[in-house]
Tab-separated table of C-alpha atoms in Angstrom:
chain	number	residue	atom	x	y	z
A	1073	MET	CA	0.040	0.137	-0.068
A	1074	LYS	CA	2.924	2.347	0.731
A	1075	ASP	CA	4.045	2.116	-2.728
A	1076	GLY	CA	0.743	3.368	-4.047
A	1077	LEU	CA	0.945	6.678	-2.098
A	1078	SER	CA	3.929	7.967	-4.203
A	1079	ASP	CA	1.364	8.267	-7.071
A	1080	SER	CA	-1.894	8.866	-5.214
A	1081	ALA	CA	-3.270	10.673	-2.312
A	1082	PRO	CA	-4.016	8.297	0.659
A	1083	LEU	CA	-7.749	8.535	0.984
A	1084	TRP	CA	-8.232	8.610	-2.883
A	1085	PHE	CA	-6.129	5.424	-2.943
A	1086	GLY	CA	-8.107	3.806	-0.112
A	1087	SER	CA	-11.433	4.452	-1.610
A	1088	ILE	CA	-10.397	2.866	-5.056
A	1089	ARG	CA	-8.943	-0.220	-3.290
A	1090	THR	CA	-12.246	-0.835	-1.457
A	1091	ILE	CA	-14.916	0.274	-3.921
A	1092	VAL	CA	-13.691	-1.706	-7.023
A	1093	PRO	CA	-13.290	-5.113	-4.989
A	1094	GLY	CA	-16.662	-4.487	-3.589
A	1095	LEU	CA	-18.210	-4.042	-7.104
A	1096	LEU	CA	-16.276	-6.974	-8.527
A	1097	LEU	CA	-17.633	-9.243	-5.592
A	1098	ILE	CA	-21.231	-7.876	-6.022
A	1099	LEU	CA	-21.034	-8.768	-9.893
A	1100	LEU	CA	-19.808	-12.287	-8.827
A	1101	LEU	CA	-22.928	-13.012	-6.660
A	1102	PRO	CA	-25.300	-13.982	-9.352
A	1103	LEU	CA	-22.758	-16.051	-10.977
A	1104	LEU	CA	-22.347	-17.943	-7.678
A	1105	LYS	CA	-26.264	-18.026	-7.497
A	1106	LYS	CA	-26.193	-15.882	-4.355
A	1107	SER	CA	-28.443	-12.990	-3.544
A	1108	MET	CA	-27.342	-9.366	-4.634
A	1109	THR	CA	-29.740	-7.924	-1.970
A	1110	PRO	CA	-27.786	-5.635	0.504
A	1111	PRO	CA	-27.585	-6.763	4.072
A	1112	PRO	CA	-29.900	-4.648	6.358
A	1113	MET	CA	-28.526	-1.175	6.619
A	1114	ARG	CA	-28.414	-1.229	10.577
A	1115	PHE	CA	-25.973	-3.992	10.278
A	1116	VAL	CA	-23.901	-3.347	7.223
A	1117	LEU	CA	-23.347	0.535	7.577
A	1118	PRO	CA	-21.661	0.236	11.105
A	1119	LEU	CA	-19.546	-2.633	9.768
A	1120	ALA	CA	-18.462	-0.664	6.697
A	1121	LEU	CA	-17.661	2.452	8.719
A	1122	LEU	CA	-15.418	0.466	11.143
A	1123	GLN	CA	-14.037	-2.427	9.079
A	1124	THR	CA	-13.468	-0.579	5.780
A	1125	THR	CA	-13.596	3.211	6.331
A	1126	GLY	CA	-11.968	3.401	9.556
A	1127	PHE	CA	-9.446	0.582	9.201
A	1128	VAL	CA	-8.334	1.327	5.738
A	1129	GLY	CA	-8.708	5.006	6.009
A	1130	PHE	CA	-6.557	5.355	9.126
A	1131	THR	CA	-3.971	2.880	7.804
A	1132	MET	CA	-3.575	4.902	4.592
A	1133	LEU	CA	-3.043	8.102	6.645
A	1134	ALA	CA	-0.588	6.375	8.902
A	1135	LEU	CA	1.325	5.134	5.939
A	1136	GLU	CA	1.382	8.538	4.445
A	1137	GLU	CA	2.837	10.005	7.648
A	1138	GLY	CA	5.156	7.286	8.849
A	1139	ALA	CA	7.381	4.131	8.326
A	1140	VAL	CA	5.787	0.952	6.998
A	1141	GLY	CA	7.035	-1.511	9.628
A	1142	ALA	CA	6.327	0.372	12.758
A	1143	THR	CA	2.951	1.375	11.239
A	1144	ALA	CA	2.207	-2.264	10.426
A	1145	ILE	CA	2.984	-3.373	14.003
A	1146	LEU	CA	0.926	-0.672	15.573
A	1147	VAL	CA	-2.098	-1.545	13.417
A	1148	PHE	CA	-1.724	-5.193	14.503
A	1149	THR	CA	-2.360	-4.247	17.980
A	1150	MET	CA	-5.900	-5.055	16.880
A	1151	PRO	CA	-5.839	-8.672	18.486
A	1152	ILE	CA	-5.291	-7.052	21.946
A	1153	TRP	CA	-8.224	-4.554	21.510
A	1154	LEU	CA	-10.456	-7.394	20.037
A	1155	THR	CA	-9.767	-9.835	22.859
A	1156	LEU	CA	-10.435	-7.212	25.506
A	1157	MET	CA	-13.714	-6.038	23.503
A	1158	ALA	CA	-14.855	-9.772	23.148
A	1159	HIS	CA	-14.380	-10.059	26.877
A	1160	THR	CA	-16.404	-6.971	27.633
A	1161	PHE	CA	-19.245	-7.258	25.142
A	1162	LEU	CA	-19.333	-10.892	23.919
A	1163	HIS	CA	-18.888	-12.223	27.449
A	1164	GLU	CA	-16.018	-14.483	26.215
A	1165	ARG	CA	-14.341	-15.535	29.405
A	1166	LEU	CA	-10.501	-14.849	29.641
A	1167	THR	CA	-8.531	-17.164	31.868
A	1168	LYS	CA	-5.358	-16.151	33.645
A	1169	ARG	CA	-3.514	-17.634	30.768
A	1170	HIS	CA	-5.239	-15.383	28.308
A	1171	TRP	CA	-4.502	-12.256	30.357
A	1172	LEU	CA	-0.945	-13.298	30.605
A	1173	ALA	CA	-0.847	-13.973	26.692
A	1174	ILE	CA	-2.157	-10.365	26.246
A	1175	LEU	CA	0.677	-9.090	28.378
A	1176	VAL	CA	3.354	-11.107	26.773
A	1177	ALA	CA	2.055	-10.020	23.193
A	1178	ALA	CA	1.939	-6.226	24.360
A	1179	VAL	CA	5.645	-6.680	25.410
A	1180	GLY	CA	6.554	-8.304	22.003
A	1181	LEU	CA	4.827	-5.469	20.030
A	1182	PHE	CA	6.481	-2.906	22.252
A	1183	LEU	CA	9.976	-4.524	21.598
A	1184	MET	CA	9.199	-4.725	17.694
A	1185	ILE	CA	8.221	-0.883	17.777
A	1186	ALA	CA	11.200	-0.089	19.888
A	1187	PRO	CA	9.945	3.469	20.471
A	1188	TRP	CA	13.465	4.567	21.703
A	1189	GLN	CA	14.937	4.014	18.278
A	1190	THR	CA	12.067	4.259	15.689
A	1191	HIS	CA	11.366	7.677	14.291
A	1192	LEU	CA	7.654	7.201	13.727
A	1193	ALA	CA	5.706	10.499	13.800
A	1194	LEU	CA	3.170	11.017	16.434
A	1195	ALA	CA	0.373	11.443	13.922
A	1196	ALA	CA	1.329	8.205	12.177
A	1197	SER	CA	1.262	6.329	15.464
A	1198	LEU	CA	-2.147	7.675	16.346
A	1199	PHE	CA	-3.561	6.906	12.920
A	1200	ALA	CA	-2.194	3.405	13.100
A	1201	LEU	CA	-3.638	2.706	16.566
A	1202	LEU	CA	-7.005	4.082	15.547
A	1203	SER	CA	-6.835	1.753	12.480
A	1204	GLY	CA	-6.286	-1.220	14.727
A	1205	ILE	CA	-9.078	-0.159	17.084
A	1206	ALA	CA	-11.476	0.377	14.213
A	1207	TRP	CA	-10.551	-3.096	12.727
A	1208	ALA	CA	-11.236	-4.736	16.199
A	1209	GLY	CA	-14.568	-2.862	16.551
A	1210	GLY	CA	-15.605	-3.975	12.979
A	1211	SER	CA	-14.674	-7.586	13.810
A	1212	LEU	CA	-16.572	-7.412	17.064
A	1213	TRP	CA	-19.766	-5.979	15.241
A	1214	GLN	CA	-19.481	-8.913	12.670
A	1215	LYS	CA	-18.985	-11.488	15.381
A	1216	LYS	CA	-21.713	-10.252	17.591
A	1217	TYR	CA	-24.450	-9.293	15.021
A	1218	GLY	CA	-23.577	-11.276	11.855
A	1219	PRO	CA	-25.097	-14.617	13.167
A	1220	LEU	CA	-28.541	-12.790	13.862
A	1221	TYR	CA	-29.062	-12.228	10.104
A	1222	GLN	CA	-27.795	-15.562	8.688
A	1223	LEU	CA	-26.171	-13.676	5.635
A	1224	ASP	CA	-23.803	-14.975	3.027
A	1225	MET	CA	-20.196	-14.216	3.713
A	1226	ILE	CA	-19.470	-12.997	0.210
A	1227	ASN	CA	-22.527	-10.743	0.243
A	1228	ILE	CA	-21.447	-9.162	3.455
A	1229	THR	CA	-17.854	-8.654	2.344
A	1230	ALA	CA	-19.000	-7.152	-0.935
A	1231	TRP	CA	-21.441	-4.589	0.501
A	1232	GLN	CA	-19.340	-3.422	3.369
A	1233	MET	CA	-16.413	-2.897	1.148
A	1234	LEU	CA	-18.610	-0.974	-1.294
A	1235	PHE	CA	-20.405	1.282	1.395
A	1236	GLY	CA	-17.149	1.795	3.265
A	1237	GLY	CA	-15.383	2.712	0.124
A	1238	PHE	CA	-18.002	5.456	-0.695
A	1239	PHE	CA	-17.447	6.852	2.887
A	1240	LEU	CA	-13.737	6.986	2.182
A	1241	LEU	CA	-14.388	8.612	-1.246
A	1242	ALA	CA	-16.489	11.270	0.515
A	1243	SER	CA	-13.775	11.929	2.909
A	1244	ALA	CA	-11.277	12.051	0.147
A	1245	MET	CA	-13.305	14.585	-1.748
A	1246	LEU	CA	-13.630	16.843	1.429
A	1247	LEU	CA	-10.224	16.458	2.843
A	1248	GLU	CA	-7.838	15.842	0.012
A	1249	ASP	CA	-6.997	17.253	-3.454
A	1250	TYR	CA	-7.474	14.735	-6.269
A	1251	ARG	CA	-3.946	13.048	-6.995
A	1252	MET	CA	-3.574	9.798	-9.008
A	1253	ASN	CA	-0.645	9.340	-11.349
A	1254	TRP	CA	-1.423	6.300	-13.516
A	1255	THR	CA	2.091	4.918	-14.240
A	1256	PRO	CA	2.623	1.195	-14.942
A	1257	HIS	CA	3.918	0.732	-11.531
A	1258	PHE	CA	0.865	2.270	-9.841
A	1259	ALA	CA	-1.501	0.190	-12.130
A	1260	TRP	CA	0.155	-2.956	-10.843
A	1261	VAL	CA	0.038	-1.661	-7.098
A	1262	VAL	CA	-3.728	-1.044	-7.718
A	1263	PHE	CA	-4.388	-4.398	-9.142
A	1264	TYR	CA	-2.630	-6.248	-6.298
A	1265	ASN	CA	-4.576	-4.191	-3.801
A	1266	LEU	CA	-7.995	-4.819	-5.493
A	1267	ILE	CA	-7.811	-8.628	-6.024
A	1268	PRO	CA	-5.359	-10.521	-3.600
A	1269	VAL	CA	-5.422	-7.909	-0.768
A	1270	GLY	CA	-8.922	-6.481	-1.243
A	1271	ALA	CA	-11.494	-8.968	-2.408
A	1272	VAL	CA	-9.683	-12.252	-1.412
A	1273	GLY	CA	-8.126	-10.873	1.733
A	1274	TRP	CA	-11.311	-9.699	3.364
A	1275	LEU	CA	-13.068	-12.951	2.308
A	1276	MET	CA	-10.483	-14.932	4.192
A	1277	TRP	CA	-10.562	-12.848	7.190
A	1278	PHE	CA	-14.463	-13.080	7.355
A	1279	TYR	CA	-14.212	-16.743	7.056
A	1280	VAL	CA	-11.642	-17.074	9.904
A	1281	LEU	CA	-13.747	-14.770	12.097
A	1282	HIS	CA	-16.926	-16.680	11.358
A	1283	ASN	CA	-15.312	-19.983	12.168
A	1284	LEU	CA	-12.978	-19.399	15.102
A	1285	PRO	CA	-13.241	-18.000	18.507
A	1286	THR	CA	-12.546	-14.254	18.559
A	1287	LYS	CA	-9.468	-14.376	20.615
A	1288	VAL	CA	-7.954	-17.159	18.317
A	1289	ALA	CA	-8.861	-15.268	15.286
A	1290	GLY	CA	-7.472	-12.108	16.575
A	1291	PHE	CA	-4.218	-13.441	17.889
A	1292	GLY	CA	-3.688	-15.482	14.847
A	1293	SER	CA	-3.252	-12.246	12.942
A	1294	LEU	CA	-0.404	-11.347	15.001
A	1295	LEU	CA	1.576	-13.782	12.613
A	1296	ILE	CA	1.261	-11.224	9.795
A	1297	PRO	CA	3.824	-8.513	10.993
A	1298	THR	CA	6.001	-11.355	12.423
A	1299	ILE	CA	6.134	-13.068	9.103
A	1300	GLY	CA	6.518	-9.660	7.379
A	1301	VAL	CA	9.837	-9.018	9.391
A	1302	LEU	CA	11.020	-12.554	8.721
A	1303	ALA	CA	10.272	-12.419	4.908
A	1304	ALA	CA	11.991	-9.012	4.585
A	1305	TRP	CA	15.027	-10.712	6.281
A	1306	ILE	CA	14.929	-13.757	3.910
A	1307	GLN	CA	13.980	-11.915	0.635
A	1308	LEU	CA	15.518	-8.420	1.076
A	1309	GLY	CA	18.445	-9.037	3.422
A	1310	GLU	CA	16.782	-6.706	6.103
A	1311	GLU	CA	18.058	-8.615	9.196
A	1312	PRO	CA	15.922	-7.949	12.324
A	1313	ASP	CA	17.736	-6.438	15.123
A	1314	THR	CA	17.876	-7.799	18.658
A	1315	PHE	CA	14.720	-6.202	19.858
A	1316	GLU	CA	12.755	-7.373	16.873
A	1317	PHE	CA	13.959	-10.903	17.463
A	1318	LEU	CA	13.056	-10.646	21.066
A	1319	GLY	CA	9.461	-9.210	20.003
A	1320	ILE	CA	8.911	-12.028	17.647
A	1321	LEU	CA	9.709	-14.654	20.447
A	1322	PHE	CA	7.335	-12.827	22.755
A	1323	ILE	CA	4.508	-12.759	20.141
A	1324	LEU	CA	5.031	-16.530	19.229
A	1325	THR	CA	5.003	-17.321	22.871
A	1326	ALA	CA	1.707	-15.488	23.317
A	1327	LEU	CA	0.231	-17.301	20.263
A	1328	VAL	CA	1.154	-20.624	21.778
A	1329	MET	CA	-0.440	-19.636	25.010
A	1330	ILE	CA	-3.685	-18.662	23.253
A	1331	LEU	CA	-3.876	-21.659	20.690
A	1332	TRP	CA	-2.503	-24.536	22.635
A	1333	PRO	CA	-5.243	-26.833	24.182
A	1334	THR	CA	-6.132	-25.766	27.605
A	1335	LYS	CA	-5.621	-29.108	29.215
A	1336	LEU	CA	-1.990	-28.957	28.550
A	1337	PHE	CA	-1.685	-25.979	30.839
A	1338	LYS	CA	-3.503	-27.723	33.622
A	1339	PRO	CA	-1.464	-29.345	36.371
A	1340	PRO	CA	-1.949	-33.204	36.385
A	1341	THR	CA	-4.462	-34.521	38.942
A	1342	ALA	CA	-3.673	-37.192	41.420
């Protein structure tokens, strides 16, 4: 996404990468013999505002203001917010192990951010955190109210992307000057963000959210910035420093604590 900002204003880029995938998925619905009727507005509009407008919009603004790596890690504080929201609003009970895992993950994220050596602008930090909170809020809304309507996953994904994209477009028209420089590189970046990241990525996330407990789905996404750091090391030679290594270890430890069967953490009975 950062690549696209050299040729486009952030909210304009965010709107195109959500409206077009939403339209494509809606056009796909009849081919899959699924209904094109939008979900109830009282359900889909809050979801669109949180999951698409808030998450994508704040992410694009954070990337415009700051570095990619630290921004991504701050956005992916989402699992911590989501787990706490699920505990409060969905009454998903958290054991002492879960609370400890949240603490361990928070320490890991702090080490990966390394605020004492990362020159991330305050505005970028705030936008990235708001993005993670909006993503968590949208996921909570989908988890809490989605089952009440028994809607098709592709239908929900398509319409929330479309409506959220229109909210982004309105924000872009109000807050930014139009800027899109259609170079071959920008066209490739747009395509990549439309299909693999936009349409397919959101479908996969809603599938995971629908089929797994909230805390498992949320904490599983922490693998994304971790894999990103490791992939940059393998592919680009960007070797993680000591704090990033320690952060990865803390995050993986937190994942094990969340995902491992509970009975393995119980002391043996006589």
